[in-house]
Coordinates of C-alpha atoms in Angstrom, one line a residue:
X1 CA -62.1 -19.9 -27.9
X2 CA -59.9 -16.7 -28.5
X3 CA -56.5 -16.5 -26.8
X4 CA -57.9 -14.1 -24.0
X5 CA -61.4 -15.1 -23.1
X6 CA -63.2 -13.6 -20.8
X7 CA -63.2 -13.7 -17.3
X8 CA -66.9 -13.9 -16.0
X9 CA -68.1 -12.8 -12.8
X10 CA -71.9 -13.8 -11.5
X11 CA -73.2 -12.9 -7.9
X12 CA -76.2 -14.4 -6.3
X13 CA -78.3 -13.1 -3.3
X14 CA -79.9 -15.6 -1.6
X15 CA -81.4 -13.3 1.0
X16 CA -85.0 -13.7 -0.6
X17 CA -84.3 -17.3 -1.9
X18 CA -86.1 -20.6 -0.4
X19 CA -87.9 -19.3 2.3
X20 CA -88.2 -21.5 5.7
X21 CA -92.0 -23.2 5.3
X22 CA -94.3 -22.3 7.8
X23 CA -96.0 -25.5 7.7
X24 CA -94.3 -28.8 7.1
X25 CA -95.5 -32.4 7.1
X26 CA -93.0 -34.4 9.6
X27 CA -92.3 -37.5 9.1
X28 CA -93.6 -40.7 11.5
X29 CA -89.5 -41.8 12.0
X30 CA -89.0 -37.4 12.8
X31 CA -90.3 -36.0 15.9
X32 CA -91.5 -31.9 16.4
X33 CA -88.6 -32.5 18.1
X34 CA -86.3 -33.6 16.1
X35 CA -87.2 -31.1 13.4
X36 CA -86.9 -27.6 14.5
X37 CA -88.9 -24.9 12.2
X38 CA -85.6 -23.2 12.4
X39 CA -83.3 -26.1 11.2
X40 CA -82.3 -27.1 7.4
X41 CA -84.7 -30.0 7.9
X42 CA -87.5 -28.0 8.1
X43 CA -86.3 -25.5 5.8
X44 CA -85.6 -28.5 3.2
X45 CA -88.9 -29.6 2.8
X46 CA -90.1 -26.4 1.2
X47 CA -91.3 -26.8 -2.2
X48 CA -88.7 -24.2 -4.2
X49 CA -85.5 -25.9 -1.8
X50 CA -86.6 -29.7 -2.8
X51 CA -86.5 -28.9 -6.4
X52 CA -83.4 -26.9 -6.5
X53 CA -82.0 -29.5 -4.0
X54 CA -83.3 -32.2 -6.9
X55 CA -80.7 -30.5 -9.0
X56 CA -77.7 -31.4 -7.3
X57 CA -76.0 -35.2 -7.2
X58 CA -76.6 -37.5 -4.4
X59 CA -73.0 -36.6 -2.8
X60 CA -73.5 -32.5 -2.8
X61 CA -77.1 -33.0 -1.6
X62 CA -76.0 -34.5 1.2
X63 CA -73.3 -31.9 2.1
X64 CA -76.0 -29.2 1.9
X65 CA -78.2 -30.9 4.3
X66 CA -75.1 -31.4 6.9
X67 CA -75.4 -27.7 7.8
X68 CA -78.1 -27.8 10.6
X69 CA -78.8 -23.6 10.2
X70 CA -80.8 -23.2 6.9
X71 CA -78.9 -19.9 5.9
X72 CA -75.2 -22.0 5.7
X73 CA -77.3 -24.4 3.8
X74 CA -78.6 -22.0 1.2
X75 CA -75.3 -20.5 0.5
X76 CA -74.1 -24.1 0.0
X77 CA -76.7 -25.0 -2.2
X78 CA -76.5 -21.5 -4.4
X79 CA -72.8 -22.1 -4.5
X80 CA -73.0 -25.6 -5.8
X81 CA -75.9 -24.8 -8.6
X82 CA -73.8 -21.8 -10.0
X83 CA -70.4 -24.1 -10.4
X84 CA -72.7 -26.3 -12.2
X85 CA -74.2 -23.7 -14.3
X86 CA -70.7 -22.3 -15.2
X87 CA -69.3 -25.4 -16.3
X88 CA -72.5 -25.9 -18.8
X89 CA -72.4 -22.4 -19.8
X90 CA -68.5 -22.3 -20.4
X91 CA -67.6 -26.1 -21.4
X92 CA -71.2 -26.4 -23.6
X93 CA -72.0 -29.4 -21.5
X94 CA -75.0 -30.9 -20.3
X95 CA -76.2 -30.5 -16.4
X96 CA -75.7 -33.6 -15.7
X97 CA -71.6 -34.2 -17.7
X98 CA -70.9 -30.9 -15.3
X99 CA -69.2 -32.8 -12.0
X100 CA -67.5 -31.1 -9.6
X101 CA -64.2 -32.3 -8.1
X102 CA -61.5 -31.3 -5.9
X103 CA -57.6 -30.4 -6.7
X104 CA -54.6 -31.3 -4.7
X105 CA -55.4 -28.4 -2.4
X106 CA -59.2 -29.0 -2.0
X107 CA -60.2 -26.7 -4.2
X108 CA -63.2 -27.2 -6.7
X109 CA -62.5 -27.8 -9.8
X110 CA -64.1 -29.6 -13.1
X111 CA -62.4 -32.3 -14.3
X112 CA -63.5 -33.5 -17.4
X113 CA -63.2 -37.2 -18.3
X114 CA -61.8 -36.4 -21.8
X115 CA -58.6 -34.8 -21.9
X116 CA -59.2 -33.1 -25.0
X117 CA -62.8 -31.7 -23.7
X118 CA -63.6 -28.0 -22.7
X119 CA -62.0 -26.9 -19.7
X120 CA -62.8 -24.6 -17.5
X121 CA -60.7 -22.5 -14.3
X122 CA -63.4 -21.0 -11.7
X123 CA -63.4 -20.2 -8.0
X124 CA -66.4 -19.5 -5.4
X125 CA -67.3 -17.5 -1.9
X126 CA -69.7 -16.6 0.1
X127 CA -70.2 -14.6 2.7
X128 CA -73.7 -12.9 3.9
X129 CA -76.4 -13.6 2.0
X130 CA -74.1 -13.2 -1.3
X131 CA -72.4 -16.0 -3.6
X132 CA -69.9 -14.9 -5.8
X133 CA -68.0 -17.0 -8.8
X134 CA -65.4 -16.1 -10.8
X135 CA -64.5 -17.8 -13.9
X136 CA -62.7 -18.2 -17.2
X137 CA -62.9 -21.0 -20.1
X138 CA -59.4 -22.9 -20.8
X139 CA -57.0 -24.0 -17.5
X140 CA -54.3 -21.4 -18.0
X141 CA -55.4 -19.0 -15.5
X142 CA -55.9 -19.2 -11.9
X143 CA -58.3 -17.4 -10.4
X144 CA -59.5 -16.3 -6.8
X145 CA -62.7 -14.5 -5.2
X146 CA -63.9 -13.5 -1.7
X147 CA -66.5 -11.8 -0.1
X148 CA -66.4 -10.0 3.2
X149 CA -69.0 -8.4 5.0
X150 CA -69.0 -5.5 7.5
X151 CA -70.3 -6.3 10.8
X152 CA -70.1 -2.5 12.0
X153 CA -71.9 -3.1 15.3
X154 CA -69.7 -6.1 17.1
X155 CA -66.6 -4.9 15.6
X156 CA -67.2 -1.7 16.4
X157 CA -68.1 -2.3 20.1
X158 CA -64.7 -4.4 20.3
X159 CA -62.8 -1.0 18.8
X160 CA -64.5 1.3 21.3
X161 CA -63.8 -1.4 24.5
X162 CA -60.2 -2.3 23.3
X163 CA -58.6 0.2 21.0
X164 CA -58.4 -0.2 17.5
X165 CA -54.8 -1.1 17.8
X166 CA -55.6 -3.5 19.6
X167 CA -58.2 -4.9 17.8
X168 CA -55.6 -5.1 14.7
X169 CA -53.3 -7.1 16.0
X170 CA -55.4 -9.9 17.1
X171 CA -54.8 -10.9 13.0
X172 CA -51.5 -9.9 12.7
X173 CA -50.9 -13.3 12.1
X174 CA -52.1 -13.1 8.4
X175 CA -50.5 -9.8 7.7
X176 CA -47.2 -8.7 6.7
X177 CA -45.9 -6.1 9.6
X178 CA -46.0 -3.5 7.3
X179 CA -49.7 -3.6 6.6
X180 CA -50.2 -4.3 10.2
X181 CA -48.7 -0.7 10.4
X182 CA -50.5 0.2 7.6
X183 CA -53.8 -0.6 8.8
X184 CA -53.2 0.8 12.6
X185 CA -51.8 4.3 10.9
X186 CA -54.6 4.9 8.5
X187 CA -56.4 7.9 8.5
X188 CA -59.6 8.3 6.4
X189 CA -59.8 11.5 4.4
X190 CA -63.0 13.4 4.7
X191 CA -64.0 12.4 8.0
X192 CA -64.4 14.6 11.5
X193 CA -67.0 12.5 12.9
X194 CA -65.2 10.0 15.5
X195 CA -67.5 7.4 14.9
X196 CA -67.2 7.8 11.2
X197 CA -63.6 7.6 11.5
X198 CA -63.8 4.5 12.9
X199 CA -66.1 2.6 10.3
X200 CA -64.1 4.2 7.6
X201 CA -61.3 2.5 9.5
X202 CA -62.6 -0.7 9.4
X203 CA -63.7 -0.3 6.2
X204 CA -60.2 -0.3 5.1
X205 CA -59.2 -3.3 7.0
X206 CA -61.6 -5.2 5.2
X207 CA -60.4 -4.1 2.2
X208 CA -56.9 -5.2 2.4
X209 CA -58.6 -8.9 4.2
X210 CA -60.4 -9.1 1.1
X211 CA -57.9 -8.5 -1.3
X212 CA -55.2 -10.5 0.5
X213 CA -58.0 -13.9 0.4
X214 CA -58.4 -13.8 -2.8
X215 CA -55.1 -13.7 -3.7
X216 CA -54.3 -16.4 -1.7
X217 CA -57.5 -18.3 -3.1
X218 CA -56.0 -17.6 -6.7
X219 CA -52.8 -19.5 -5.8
X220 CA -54.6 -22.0 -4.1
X221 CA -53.0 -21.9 -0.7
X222 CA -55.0 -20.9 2.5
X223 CA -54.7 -18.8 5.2
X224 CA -52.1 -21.2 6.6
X225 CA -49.6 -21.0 3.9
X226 CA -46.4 -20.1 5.2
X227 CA -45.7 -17.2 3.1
X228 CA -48.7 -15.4 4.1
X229 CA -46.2 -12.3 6.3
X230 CA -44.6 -12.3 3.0
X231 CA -47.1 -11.0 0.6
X232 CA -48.1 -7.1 1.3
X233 CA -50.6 -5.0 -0.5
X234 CA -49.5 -1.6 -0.1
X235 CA -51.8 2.1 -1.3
X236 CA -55.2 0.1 -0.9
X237 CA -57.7 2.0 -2.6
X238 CA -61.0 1.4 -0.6
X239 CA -63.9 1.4 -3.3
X240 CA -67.0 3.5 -2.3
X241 CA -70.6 1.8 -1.8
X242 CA -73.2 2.9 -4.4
X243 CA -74.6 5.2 -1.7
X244 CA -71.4 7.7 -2.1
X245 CA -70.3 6.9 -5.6
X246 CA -71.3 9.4 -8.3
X247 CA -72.0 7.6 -11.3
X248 CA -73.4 8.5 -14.8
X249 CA -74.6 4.9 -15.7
X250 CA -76.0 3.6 -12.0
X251 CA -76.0 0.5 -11.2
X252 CA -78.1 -0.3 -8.6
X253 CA -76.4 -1.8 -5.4
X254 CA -73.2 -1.7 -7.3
X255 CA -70.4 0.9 -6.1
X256 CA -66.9 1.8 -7.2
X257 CA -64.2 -0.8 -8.2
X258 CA -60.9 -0.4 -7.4
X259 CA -57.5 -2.0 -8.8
X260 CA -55.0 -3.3 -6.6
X261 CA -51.5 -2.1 -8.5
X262 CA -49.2 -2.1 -5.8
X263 CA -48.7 -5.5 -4.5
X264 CA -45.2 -7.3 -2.9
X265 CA -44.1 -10.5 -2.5
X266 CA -40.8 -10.9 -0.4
X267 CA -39.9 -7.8 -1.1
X268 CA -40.4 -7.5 -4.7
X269 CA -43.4 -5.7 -7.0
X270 CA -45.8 -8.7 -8.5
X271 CA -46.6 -7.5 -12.0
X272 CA -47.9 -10.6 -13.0
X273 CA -51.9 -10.5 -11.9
X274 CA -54.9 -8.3 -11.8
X275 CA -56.6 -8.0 -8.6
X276 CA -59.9 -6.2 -8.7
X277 CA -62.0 -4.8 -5.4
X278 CA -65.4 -4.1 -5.9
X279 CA -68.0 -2.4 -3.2
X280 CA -71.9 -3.8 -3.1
X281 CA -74.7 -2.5 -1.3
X282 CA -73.4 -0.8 2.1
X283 CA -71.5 -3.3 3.7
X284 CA -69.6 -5.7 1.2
X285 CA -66.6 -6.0 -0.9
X286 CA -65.7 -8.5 -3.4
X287 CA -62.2 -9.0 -4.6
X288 CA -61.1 -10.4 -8.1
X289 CA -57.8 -12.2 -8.2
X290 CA -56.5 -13.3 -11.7
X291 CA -52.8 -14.3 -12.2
X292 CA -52.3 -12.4 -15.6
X293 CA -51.9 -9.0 -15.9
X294 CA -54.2 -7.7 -18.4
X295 CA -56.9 -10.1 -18.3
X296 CA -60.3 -9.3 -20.3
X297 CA -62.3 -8.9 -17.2
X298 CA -66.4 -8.6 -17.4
X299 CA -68.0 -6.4 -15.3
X300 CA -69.9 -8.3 -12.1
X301 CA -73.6 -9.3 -13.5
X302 CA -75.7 -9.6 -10.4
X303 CA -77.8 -13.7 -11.3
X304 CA -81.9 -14.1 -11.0
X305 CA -81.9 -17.8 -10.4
X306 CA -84.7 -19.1 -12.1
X307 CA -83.9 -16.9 -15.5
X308 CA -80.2 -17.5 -15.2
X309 CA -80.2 -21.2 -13.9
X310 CA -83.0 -22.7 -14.2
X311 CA -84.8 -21.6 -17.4
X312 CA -81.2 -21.7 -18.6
X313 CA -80.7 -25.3 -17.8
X314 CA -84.2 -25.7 -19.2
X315 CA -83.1 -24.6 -22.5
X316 CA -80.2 -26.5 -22.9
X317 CA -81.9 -30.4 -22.2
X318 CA -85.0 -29.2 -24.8
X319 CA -82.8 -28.2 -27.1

């Protein structure tokens, strides 16, 4: 391991991923009744969610099933199998060595049961249909990721029946004043269109909500941490979807990344991390938190699950 490994970044869409059977055999102790075609019992007994399901211990299983609507139970599930395949992939460990556990704050972690073992520093979100995880061999950095997507048409109704002022300040609770401001002043360049205005608008609210998550995710604090009015990202650059970014290499549903320089905590700069904001598809953002300035920083690589995971993990036990 070099002194500045690599920070990787995997995304997974689950959109297309373990499709709700049509048919499914029900149980004598499980009514029609009791087992909706729309519920994660249902969707559960679907051939491709059983045998990624099989994947998973006992304990995490169980957690996925908990969630009654099938698409909180798929991003569950993708979120668990991709900590799992990171620790593999980055601690050279079996499926079955690579256990999951929680840190003081509740945060996921792998804790080996050898001191001296491969360690590894990661973080997870989800929002959508997307999965993202960020991570980075060794335990001297701490990392954070979030995903936000648009949802143009209720906030945009909200904006047109209340103001967009007003609309703000309903989360001025987990801003600093100044990017309450911020946010409320911003005008988007380029645009004549009201309507335009106001997604571009938005846009840019998300864009400092994301940022500001995974931040707080890298220090791992939540929303509630006291100091939240005390951290302000100022300049926010507002990356571009892949539908308005001119790009000699394209990258499919990849669109611009922007860096976050100009970031304040109690009224000083912080010089001392890396926060990354990249745009995907038309209505997300995913931000990239790292708490070292200058960290080698791979470019997002979009995960197929069954060449990536599965065939992956496949490899590894034959081997």
């Amino acid at each position: 391991m070099g002194d500045n490994p690599e920070v990787f970044r995997w995304l997974l869409d689950v959109r297309l991923l373990w499709p709700v059977p049509e048919h499914s055999s029900q149980s004598t102790s499980q009514s029609a009744a009791q087992v909706k075609p729309t519920s994660t019992a249902h969707w559960a007994s679907g051939e491709d969610a059983k045998n990624a399901l099989h994947m998973l211990p006992q304990a995490e299983r169980a957690k996925v099933l908990r969630f009654y609507h099938p698409r909180d139970a798929k991003l569950s599930l993708a979120s668990n199998l991709l900590k799992h395949r990171a620790i593999t992939h980055a601690c050279n460990i079996s499926w079955s060595e690579a256990t999951i556990s929680e840190d003081h704050n509740r945060k996921p972690c792998y804790k080996p049961k050898d001191p001296n073992a491969s360690k590894l520093e990661f973080n997870v979100s989800h929002h959508g249909t997307l999965v993202s995880l960020v991570g980075c061999a060794g335990e001297t950095r701490k990392l954070g990721t979030d995903i936000v997507q648009m949802n143009w048409l209720k906030d945009y109704t909200s904006v047109l029946k209340d103001g967009f002022a007003t609309w703000v300040k309903v989360y001025e609770s987990v801003f600093s004043d100044r990017e309450v401001a911020d946010i409320i002043a911003y005008s988007p360049p380029g645009q004549s269109n009201p309507q335009d205005q106001i997604k571009a608008k938005l846009r840019h609210f998300y864009a400092h909500w994301c940022l500001r998550e995974a931040y707080i995710k890298m220090t791992g604090e939540a929303l509630l941490a006291p100091w939240l009015k005390d951290l302000e990202f100022r300049n926010v650059q507002v990356p571009s979807p892949a539908s308005q970014t001119s790009q000699e290499t394209p990258r499919g549903n990849w669109g611009q990344e922007c860096s976050a320089d100009d970031i304040w905590f109690e009224g000083v700069k912080v010089t001392d991390v890396k926060v990354e904001l990249q745009a995907f598809g038309e209505d997300y953002m995913i931000a990239t938190a790292v708490s070292e300035p200058k960290p080698s920083l791979s470019a997002f690589k979009e995960l197929d699950l069954k060449r990536d995971v599965f065939l992956q993990e496949a490899a590894a036990i034959s081997s």
